[in-house]
Amino acid sequence: MDFSNAEMEDLKVPHFQSDAEKKSFLEAMYAGEVPIPIFFQAMGVDFTDHEYAAEAIRIGGIPFLSSAAPGFGITANDLSHLSHAERGALFLDENDRKATEQVEYVHERHPHAILGGNAMKKLTGFNRAIDAYGRSGKMDNLAAGAGILDTADIQQMQQYSGMELMPIVSSSTAARWTARVAKPIGARIRMFLVELPQFAGGHLGAGNAEEAVKAEKFDPVAIREGIRKFAPTIPVVLAGGIAYRNQIRQALAMGYQGVGIGIRGLLTKESKLDDAIIRDVYLNPRYRVVTNDRSPTGYPGRYIEVPEEKRPPEARIAYAQRAVRNCISCIEPGSCLFLQHAKDPTDEHFCIGRDLPDTRFGKRGGIYFASTERDRIMHDPIYRDAQGNPRVPSMEEMFEYMLTHDAPSMPEA
Ligand SMILES: Cc1cc2nc3c(=O)[nH]c(=O)nc-3n(C[C@H](O)[C@H](O)[C@H](O)COP(=O)(O)O)c2cc1C
């Protein structure tokens, strides 16, 4: 279980020739006998799509497809002629279709590779995604987060015996709670993923933005120790703020069995985040990463703030009307904070079903999820060309850089 002396090369997945080889590796991984290869974490609206996953496998990672709106493409159309229920149904059907296609694509290219999926409980598509991934029979692991799993969720996952459960948690209490729900129904948890709110990108597992930035509340050593008390043999992977070799080594030294990366993968040619947005927004030192409570999910979120794109109240009315008329119910309408405040022109919650797909389409003015490490990694030489202009590296280049370089100090804000 102690991999503090592991070489970076040991954190790459071996090339399997058969399902049997893969299975025996997975069992060794779950038993804590081998370090867990690097997770290429899921990033919603298909930033980490099937092609991204296939490339992550090729270079030795374990990718997670995201079920958070792989069917985002339908939002390019005006859907206002449909009823709210019809739009919601169309969206979920499209997500299922895409999720199934994506698994097939990856499996065809890498038939014996380890593949994970990601599902967020806060989203309406959560339970549909479990079935879409589970029915494929080709998903090895399901990372489930953004909400605490209940008995019915876990029972649903248990139907798919090849798809092992990995809850995403930000505290040992949440992990303990999930383990307690799983135990009476005989469900196995094979790994936990700890995601640190003070560093991660996107939605954060904290009560609000103020709490999310309190590093002392989410101490990775204390969380690891806390999980060890009730689950001494279940491997735990750390994500959030991992972008350099020494950060990986530190995580292993803290007793984690592996690490996951988000923003490092996002800022590559293979991610489906538009290259111009990467260059002009993500690699632009004028813009800073902020943490706030503007997400309609109720979770705090972390983003790059582009002050000149802030929507003034007069533009907000038209934006809200258009978003409401096209609402695809990505979050249950009763708990969507954007819908609840849509008539208030001074309200700052955004429509995630509109803004995140817009970014994915390469449009400016949407949401730019990012983690704290973005402020540091953007100064790495791989993100500049010979003239010093912003440049998007390949995933392979990024991976080799990350595994061979230690973190410089974080630039001053
Ligand atoms: C653009 C973006 C989208 C994300 N989407 C998801 C998602 O769909 N599901 C999820 O569990 N986490 C999501 N996350 C969190 C990442 O998967 C990852 O755990 C986190 O960013 C790790 O921190 P790092 O970026 O510092 O490596 C997202 C993060 C970003 C930056």
Coordinates of C-alpha atoms and ligand atoms in Angstrom, one line a residue:
M1 CA 0.0 0.0 0.0
D2 CA 3.0 2.3 0.4
F3 CA 4.1 3.6 -3.0
S4 CA 6.2 6.6 -1.8
N5 CA 9.2 5.2 -3.6
A6 CA 7.4 4.5 -6.9
E7 CA 9.1 5.7 -10.1
M8 CA 7.0 7.9 -12.3
E9 CA 7.1 5.2 -15.0
D10 CA 5.4 2.8 -12.5
L11 CA 2.4 5.1 -12.8
K12 CA 1.7 4.2 -16.4
V13 CA -0.7 1.4 -17.3
P14 CA 1.0 -1.7 -18.8
H15 CA -0.1 -2.7 -22.3
F16 CA -2.6 -5.6 -21.8
Q17 CA -2.9 -8.3 -24.4
S18 CA -6.1 -9.8 -23.0
D19 CA -9.0 -9.1 -20.7
A20 CA -7.5 -11.6 -18.3
E21 CA -4.3 -9.6 -18.0
K22 CA -6.4 -6.4 -17.4
K23 CA -8.5 -8.1 -14.8
S24 CA -5.5 -9.4 -12.9
F25 CA -3.9 -5.9 -12.9
L26 CA -7.2 -4.3 -11.7
E27 CA -7.4 -6.9 -8.8
A28 CA -3.8 -6.1 -7.9
M29 CA -4.6 -2.4 -8.0
Y30 CA -7.7 -2.8 -5.8
A31 CA -5.7 -4.9 -3.4
G32 CA -3.1 -2.2 -3.0
E33 CA -0.4 -4.4 -4.5
V34 CA 0.5 -2.0 -7.4
P35 CA 0.4 1.8 -7.6
I36 CA -2.7 3.2 -9.4
P37 CA -1.8 4.6 -12.8
I38 CA -2.6 8.3 -13.3
F39 CA -6.3 9.1 -13.7
F40 CA -7.2 11.4 -16.5
Q41 CA -10.2 12.9 -14.7
A42 CA -13.5 13.5 -16.3
M43 CA -14.4 17.0 -17.4
G44 CA -18.0 17.6 -18.4
V45 CA -19.6 18.8 -21.7
D46 CA -17.3 16.4 -23.4
F47 CA -14.0 18.2 -22.9
T48 CA -12.7 14.7 -22.1
D49 CA -14.5 12.8 -24.9
H50 CA -13.8 9.5 -26.5
E51 CA -10.8 10.7 -28.5
Y52 CA -9.3 12.3 -25.4
A53 CA -9.9 9.0 -23.5
A54 CA -8.3 6.9 -26.3
E55 CA -5.2 9.1 -26.3
A56 CA -4.9 9.0 -22.5
I57 CA -4.9 5.2 -22.8
R58 CA -2.3 5.2 -25.5
I59 CA 0.1 7.2 -23.3
G60 CA -0.5 5.1 -20.2
G61 CA -3.3 6.8 -18.3
I62 CA -6.7 5.6 -17.0
P63 CA -9.3 7.9 -18.5
F64 CA -12.8 8.7 -17.2
L65 CA -15.5 9.7 -19.6
S66 CA -17.9 12.3 -18.3
S67 CA -21.7 11.7 -18.4
A68 CA -22.2 15.4 -17.7
A69 CA -23.8 16.4 -21.0
P70 CA -22.0 14.4 -23.7
G71 CA -25.2 15.3 -25.6
F72 CA -24.5 19.0 -25.2
G73 CA -24.7 19.4 -29.0
I74 CA -28.5 19.8 -29.0
T75 CA -28.1 23.1 -27.2
A76 CA -26.8 24.6 -30.5
N77 CA -30.4 24.6 -31.8
D78 CA -33.3 26.7 -30.8
L79 CA -35.4 24.3 -28.7
S80 CA -38.0 26.9 -27.5
H81 CA -40.7 25.3 -29.6
L82 CA -40.5 22.1 -27.4
S83 CA -42.1 21.8 -24.0
H84 CA -39.9 21.8 -21.0
A85 CA -40.5 18.0 -20.6
E86 CA -39.7 17.4 -24.2
R87 CA -36.4 19.3 -24.0
G88 CA -35.4 17.4 -20.9
A89 CA -36.2 14.0 -22.5
L90 CA -34.4 14.9 -25.7
F91 CA -31.3 15.9 -23.7
L92 CA -31.2 12.7 -21.6
D93 CA -31.7 10.5 -24.7
E94 CA -28.9 12.3 -26.5
N95 CA -26.6 11.9 -23.5
D96 CA -27.4 8.1 -23.4
R97 CA -26.7 7.8 -27.1
K98 CA -23.4 9.7 -26.9
A99 CA -22.3 7.9 -23.8
T100 CA -22.9 4.5 -25.4
E101 CA -21.1 5.6 -28.6
Q102 CA -18.1 6.9 -26.7
V103 CA -17.6 3.7 -24.8
E104 CA -17.8 1.7 -28.0
Y105 CA -15.3 4.0 -29.7
V106 CA -12.7 3.6 -26.9
H107 CA -13.2 -0.1 -26.7
E108 CA -12.8 -0.6 -30.4
R109 CA -9.4 1.1 -30.3
H110 CA -8.2 -0.3 -27.0
P111 CA -10.1 -3.5 -26.4
H112 CA -8.3 -4.5 -23.2
A113 CA -7.7 -1.0 -21.7
I114 CA -9.0 0.2 -18.3
L115 CA -11.8 2.7 -18.8
G116 CA -13.8 4.7 -16.2
G117 CA -16.9 6.7 -16.3
N118 CA -18.0 9.7 -14.2
A119 CA -21.5 10.6 -13.0
M120 CA -22.6 13.5 -10.9
K121 CA -25.6 13.0 -8.7
K122 CA -26.6 16.6 -8.8
L123 CA -27.4 16.2 -12.5
T124 CA -30.7 14.9 -13.9
G125 CA -28.9 12.3 -16.1
F126 CA -27.1 10.6 -13.1
N127 CA -29.1 7.4 -12.9
R128 CA -29.5 7.2 -16.7
A129 CA -25.7 7.4 -17.0
I130 CA -25.2 4.5 -14.6
D131 CA -27.4 2.4 -16.8
A132 CA -25.8 3.6 -20.1
Y133 CA -22.3 2.9 -18.9
G134 CA -23.3 -0.3 -17.0
R135 CA -25.2 -1.8 -19.9
S136 CA -22.2 -1.3 -22.2
G137 CA -20.4 -4.0 -20.2
K138 CA -17.2 -2.3 -21.0
M139 CA -16.8 0.2 -18.2
D140 CA -14.4 -0.9 -15.4
N141 CA -15.1 1.8 -12.9
L142 CA -17.6 4.4 -12.1
A143 CA -16.5 7.6 -10.3
A144 CA -19.6 9.0 -8.7
G145 CA -19.7 12.4 -7.0
A146 CA -21.5 15.7 -6.6
G147 CA -23.8 14.4 -4.0
I148 CA -24.0 11.6 -1.5
L149 CA -25.0 8.2 -2.9
D150 CA -28.1 6.5 -1.4
T151 CA -29.0 2.8 -1.2
A152 CA -31.0 2.9 -4.5
D153 CA -28.0 4.4 -6.4
I154 CA -25.6 1.9 -5.1
Q155 CA -28.0 -1.0 -5.8
Q156 CA -28.4 0.3 -9.3
M157 CA -24.7 0.2 -9.8
Q158 CA -24.4 -3.2 -8.3
Q159 CA -26.4 -4.7 -11.2
Y160 CA -23.4 -4.2 -13.4
S161 CA -20.8 -6.5 -11.8
G162 CA -17.9 -5.5 -14.0
M163 CA -18.3 -1.7 -13.2
E164 CA -16.7 -1.1 -9.8
L165 CA -17.8 1.8 -7.7
M166 CA -15.4 4.7 -6.7
P167 CA -17.1 7.4 -4.7
I168 CA -15.7 10.9 -5.1
V169 CA -15.5 12.6 -1.7
S170 CA -13.9 15.7 -0.2
S171 CA -13.9 14.5 3.5
S172 CA -13.5 11.2 5.4
T173 CA -17.0 11.8 6.8
A174 CA -18.5 11.6 3.3
A175 CA -16.5 8.5 2.5
R176 CA -17.6 6.9 5.8
W177 CA -21.2 7.7 5.0
T178 CA -21.0 6.1 1.6
A179 CA -19.3 3.0 3.1
R180 CA -22.1 2.8 5.7
V181 CA -24.8 2.9 2.9
A182 CA -22.9 0.2 0.9
K183 CA -22.3 -2.3 3.7
P184 CA -25.8 -3.5 4.5
I185 CA -26.5 -4.2 0.8
G186 CA -23.2 -6.1 0.4
A187 CA -21.9 -3.6 -2.1
R188 CA -18.2 -3.3 -2.7
I189 CA -16.3 0.0 -2.8
R190 CA -13.0 -0.7 -4.6
M191 CA -11.4 2.8 -4.4
F192 CA -12.2 6.2 -3.1
L193 CA -11.2 9.4 -4.9
V194 CA -10.5 12.4 -2.7
E195 CA -10.9 15.7 -4.5
L196 CA -9.6 18.7 -2.6
P197 CA -11.9 21.7 -2.9
Q198 CA -9.1 24.2 -2.2
F199 CA -7.4 23.2 -5.5
A200 CA -9.8 21.4 -7.9
G201 CA -11.6 22.9 -10.9
G202 CA -15.3 22.9 -11.7
H203 CA -17.7 22.2 -8.8
L204 CA -16.2 21.8 -5.4
G205 CA -17.3 19.5 -2.5
A206 CA -17.7 22.3 0.1
G207 CA -20.7 24.1 1.6
N208 CA -19.8 27.4 -0.1
A209 CA -16.9 29.3 -1.7
E210 CA -15.6 30.6 1.6
E211 CA -15.3 27.1 3.0
A212 CA -13.9 25.7 -0.3
V213 CA -10.7 27.8 0.0
K214 CA -10.0 26.8 3.6
A215 CA -7.1 24.5 3.0
E216 CA -6.9 23.5 6.7
K217 CA -10.5 22.1 6.5
F218 CA -9.5 19.7 3.7
D219 CA -6.1 18.5 4.8
P220 CA -5.3 15.5 2.6
V221 CA -3.3 13.8 5.3
A222 CA -6.2 14.0 7.8
I223 CA -8.7 12.8 5.2
R224 CA -6.4 9.9 4.3
E225 CA -6.0 9.0 7.9
G226 CA -9.8 9.3 8.5
I227 CA -10.6 6.9 5.6
R228 CA -8.0 4.4 6.8
K229 CA -9.8 4.1 10.2
F230 CA -12.9 2.5 8.6
A231 CA -11.5 1.2 5.3
P232 CA -7.9 0.2 6.0
T233 CA -7.3 -1.7 2.7
I234 CA -9.3 0.3 0.2
P235 CA -7.0 2.3 -2.1
V236 CA -7.5 6.1 -2.2
V237 CA -6.6 8.4 -5.1
L238 CA -6.0 12.1 -4.7
A239 CA -7.1 14.8 -7.1
G240 CA -7.1 18.5 -7.1
G241 CA -3.8 20.5 -7.3
I242 CA -1.7 17.7 -8.9
A243 CA 0.2 18.9 -11.9
Y244 CA 4.0 18.2 -11.3
R245 CA 6.2 15.2 -10.3
N246 CA 6.8 16.4 -6.7
Q247 CA 3.1 16.9 -6.1
I248 CA 2.6 13.3 -7.2
R249 CA 5.4 12.1 -4.9
Q250 CA 3.9 14.1 -2.0
A251 CA 0.5 12.5 -2.5
L252 CA 2.0 9.0 -2.5
A253 CA 4.1 9.9 0.6
M254 CA 0.8 10.9 2.3
G255 CA -0.4 7.4 1.8
Y256 CA -2.5 7.8 -1.4
Q257 CA -2.2 5.0 -3.9
G258 CA -2.5 7.2 -7.0
V259 CA -3.4 10.6 -8.3
G260 CA -5.8 12.2 -10.8
I261 CA -5.3 15.2 -13.1
G262 CA -7.8 17.7 -14.5
I263 CA -6.5 21.0 -15.7
R264 CA -3.3 19.5 -17.1
G265 CA -5.4 17.4 -19.5
L266 CA -7.7 20.2 -20.3
L267 CA -5.0 22.4 -21.6
T268 CA -3.9 20.0 -24.4
K269 CA -4.7 19.6 -28.1
E270 CA -6.6 16.4 -27.3
S271 CA -9.1 18.0 -24.9
K272 CA -12.2 19.4 -26.7
L273 CA -11.7 22.8 -25.1
D274 CA -11.2 25.1 -28.1
D275 CA -7.6 25.9 -28.7
A276 CA -8.3 29.6 -29.2
I277 CA -10.0 29.7 -25.8
I278 CA -7.0 27.9 -24.2
R279 CA -4.6 30.4 -25.7
D280 CA -6.7 33.6 -25.2
V281 CA -8.3 32.8 -21.8
Y282 CA -6.6 29.9 -20.0
L283 CA -3.0 31.0 -21.0
N284 CA -3.6 34.7 -20.5
P285 CA -2.0 35.9 -17.3
R286 CA -4.3 38.9 -17.2
Y287 CA -7.1 36.6 -16.1
R288 CA -7.2 35.0 -12.6
V289 CA -8.8 31.9 -11.2
V290 CA -11.6 32.7 -8.8
T291 CA -13.8 30.7 -6.5
N292 CA -17.5 31.7 -6.0
D293 CA -21.1 30.7 -5.4
R294 CA -22.5 31.5 -8.8
S295 CA -23.1 28.0 -10.0
P296 CA -26.8 27.0 -10.3
T297 CA -26.0 23.6 -8.7
G298 CA -25.5 25.1 -5.2
Y299 CA -22.0 23.9 -5.2
P300 CA -19.2 26.4 -5.0
G301 CA -17.2 26.5 -8.3
R302 CA -13.8 27.6 -9.5
Y303 CA -13.3 29.4 -12.8
I304 CA -11.2 31.9 -14.8
E305 CA -12.7 35.3 -14.5
V306 CA -12.8 37.4 -17.6
P307 CA -13.9 40.8 -16.3
E308 CA -14.8 42.3 -19.7
E309 CA -17.3 39.4 -20.3
K310 CA -19.2 40.1 -17.1
R311 CA -22.9 40.4 -18.1
P312 CA -24.5 43.7 -17.1
P313 CA -28.1 43.6 -15.7
E314 CA -29.6 44.9 -19.0
A315 CA -28.0 42.1 -20.9
R316 CA -28.9 39.6 -18.2
I317 CA -32.7 39.8 -18.9
A318 CA -32.4 38.7 -22.6
Y319 CA -29.8 36.1 -21.6
A320 CA -32.1 34.7 -18.9
Q321 CA -35.2 34.6 -21.2
R322 CA -33.3 32.7 -23.9
A323 CA -31.9 30.3 -21.4
V324 CA -35.3 29.6 -19.7
R325 CA -37.0 29.1 -23.1
N326 CA -34.3 26.6 -24.0
C327 CA -33.9 24.9 -20.6
I328 CA -32.9 21.3 -20.9
S329 CA -33.3 20.5 -17.2
C330 CA -29.7 19.5 -16.7
I331 CA -30.3 20.0 -13.0
E332 CA -33.7 19.2 -11.4
P333 CA -35.7 22.5 -12.1
G334 CA -36.7 22.6 -8.4
S335 CA -33.1 22.8 -7.3
C336 CA -31.7 25.0 -10.1
L337 CA -30.6 28.3 -8.6
F338 CA -30.4 30.0 -12.0
L339 CA -34.1 29.2 -12.7
Q340 CA -35.1 30.2 -9.2
H341 CA -33.6 33.7 -9.7
A342 CA -34.1 34.0 -13.5
K343 CA -36.3 37.1 -13.2
D344 CA -33.8 39.0 -11.1
P345 CA -31.5 41.0 -13.4
T346 CA -29.0 41.5 -10.6
D347 CA -28.7 37.8 -9.8
E348 CA -25.4 36.3 -10.8
H349 CA -26.1 32.6 -11.0
F350 CA -25.4 31.4 -14.5
C351 CA -27.2 28.8 -16.7
I352 CA -24.8 25.9 -16.8
G353 CA -26.8 24.2 -19.6
R354 CA -26.1 27.2 -21.8
D355 CA -22.8 28.6 -20.7
L356 CA -20.7 25.5 -20.5
P357 CA -21.8 24.2 -23.9
D358 CA -21.1 27.7 -25.3
T359 CA -17.5 27.4 -24.1
R360 CA -17.4 23.9 -25.6
F361 CA -18.6 25.3 -29.0
G362 CA -15.7 27.8 -28.8
K363 CA -17.9 30.8 -28.1
R364 CA -16.6 33.5 -25.7
G365 CA -18.7 34.8 -22.8
G366 CA -19.4 31.4 -21.1
I367 CA -17.9 29.6 -18.2
Y368 CA -14.2 28.7 -18.0
F369 CA -13.8 26.1 -15.2
A370 CA -10.3 25.9 -14.0
S371 CA -8.3 24.7 -10.9
T372 CA -5.8 26.7 -8.9
E373 CA -2.9 25.0 -10.6
R374 CA -3.8 26.9 -13.8
D375 CA -2.1 30.0 -12.4
R376 CA 1.1 28.1 -12.0
I377 CA 1.3 25.7 -15.0
M378 CA 0.5 28.4 -17.5
H379 CA 4.1 29.6 -17.1
D380 CA 5.6 26.3 -18.0
P381 CA 7.6 26.4 -21.2
I382 CA 5.4 23.8 -22.9
Y383 CA 2.7 26.5 -23.1
R384 CA 4.8 29.0 -25.1
D385 CA 6.1 28.9 -28.6
A386 CA 9.6 30.1 -29.7
Q387 CA 8.2 33.6 -29.9
G388 CA 6.7 33.5 -26.4
N389 CA 3.2 33.3 -27.7
P390 CA 0.6 31.0 -26.0
R391 CA 0.7 27.5 -27.4
V392 CA -1.3 24.3 -26.8
P393 CA 0.8 21.2 -26.2
S394 CA -0.2 17.7 -27.0
M395 CA -1.3 15.4 -24.2
E396 CA 1.8 13.2 -24.6
E397 CA 4.1 16.3 -24.3
M398 CA 2.2 17.5 -21.3
F399 CA 2.4 14.1 -19.6
E400 CA 6.1 13.7 -20.1
Y401 CA 6.7 17.3 -18.8
M402 CA 4.5 16.7 -15.8
L403 CA 6.3 13.5 -14.8
T404 CA 9.7 15.0 -15.1
H405 CA 9.3 18.4 -13.6
D406 CA 8.8 19.7 -10.1
A407 CA 6.5 22.6 -9.2
P408 CA 8.0 26.1 -9.3
S409 CA 6.6 28.4 -6.6
M410 CA 3.1 29.8 -7.3
P411 CA 3.3 33.2 -8.9
E412 CA 2.0 36.1 -6.7
A413 CA -1.6 37.1 -7.3
Ligands
LIG1 C1 -13.6 22.1 -17.1 C2 -13.7 21.2 -16.0 C3 -14.8 20.3 -16.0 C4 -15.0 19.4 -15.0 N1 -16.0 18.5 -15.1 C5 -16.2 17.5 -14.1 C6 -17.2 16.5 -14.2 O1 -17.9 16.5 -15.2 N2 -17.2 15.6 -13.2 C7 -16.4 15.6 -12.1 O2 -16.5 14.8 -11.3 N3 -15.4 16.5 -12.0 C8 -15.3 17.5 -13.0 N4 -14.2 18.4 -12.9 C9 -13.2 18.2 -11.9 C10 -12.0 17.4 -12.5 O3 -12.4 16.1 -13.0 C11 -10.8 17.2 -11.6 O4 -11.1 16.3 -10.6 C12 -10.2 18.4 -11.0 O5 -10.2 19.4 -11.9 C13 -8.8 18.0 -10.5 O6 -8.1 19.1 -10.1 P1 -6.9 19.7 -11.1 O7 -7.6 20.3 -12.2 O8 -6.2 20.6 -10.2 O9 -6.1 18.5 -11.5 C14 -14.1 19.3 -13.9 C15 -13.0 20.3 -13.9 C16 -12.8 21.2 -14.9 C17 -11.6 22.1 -14.9

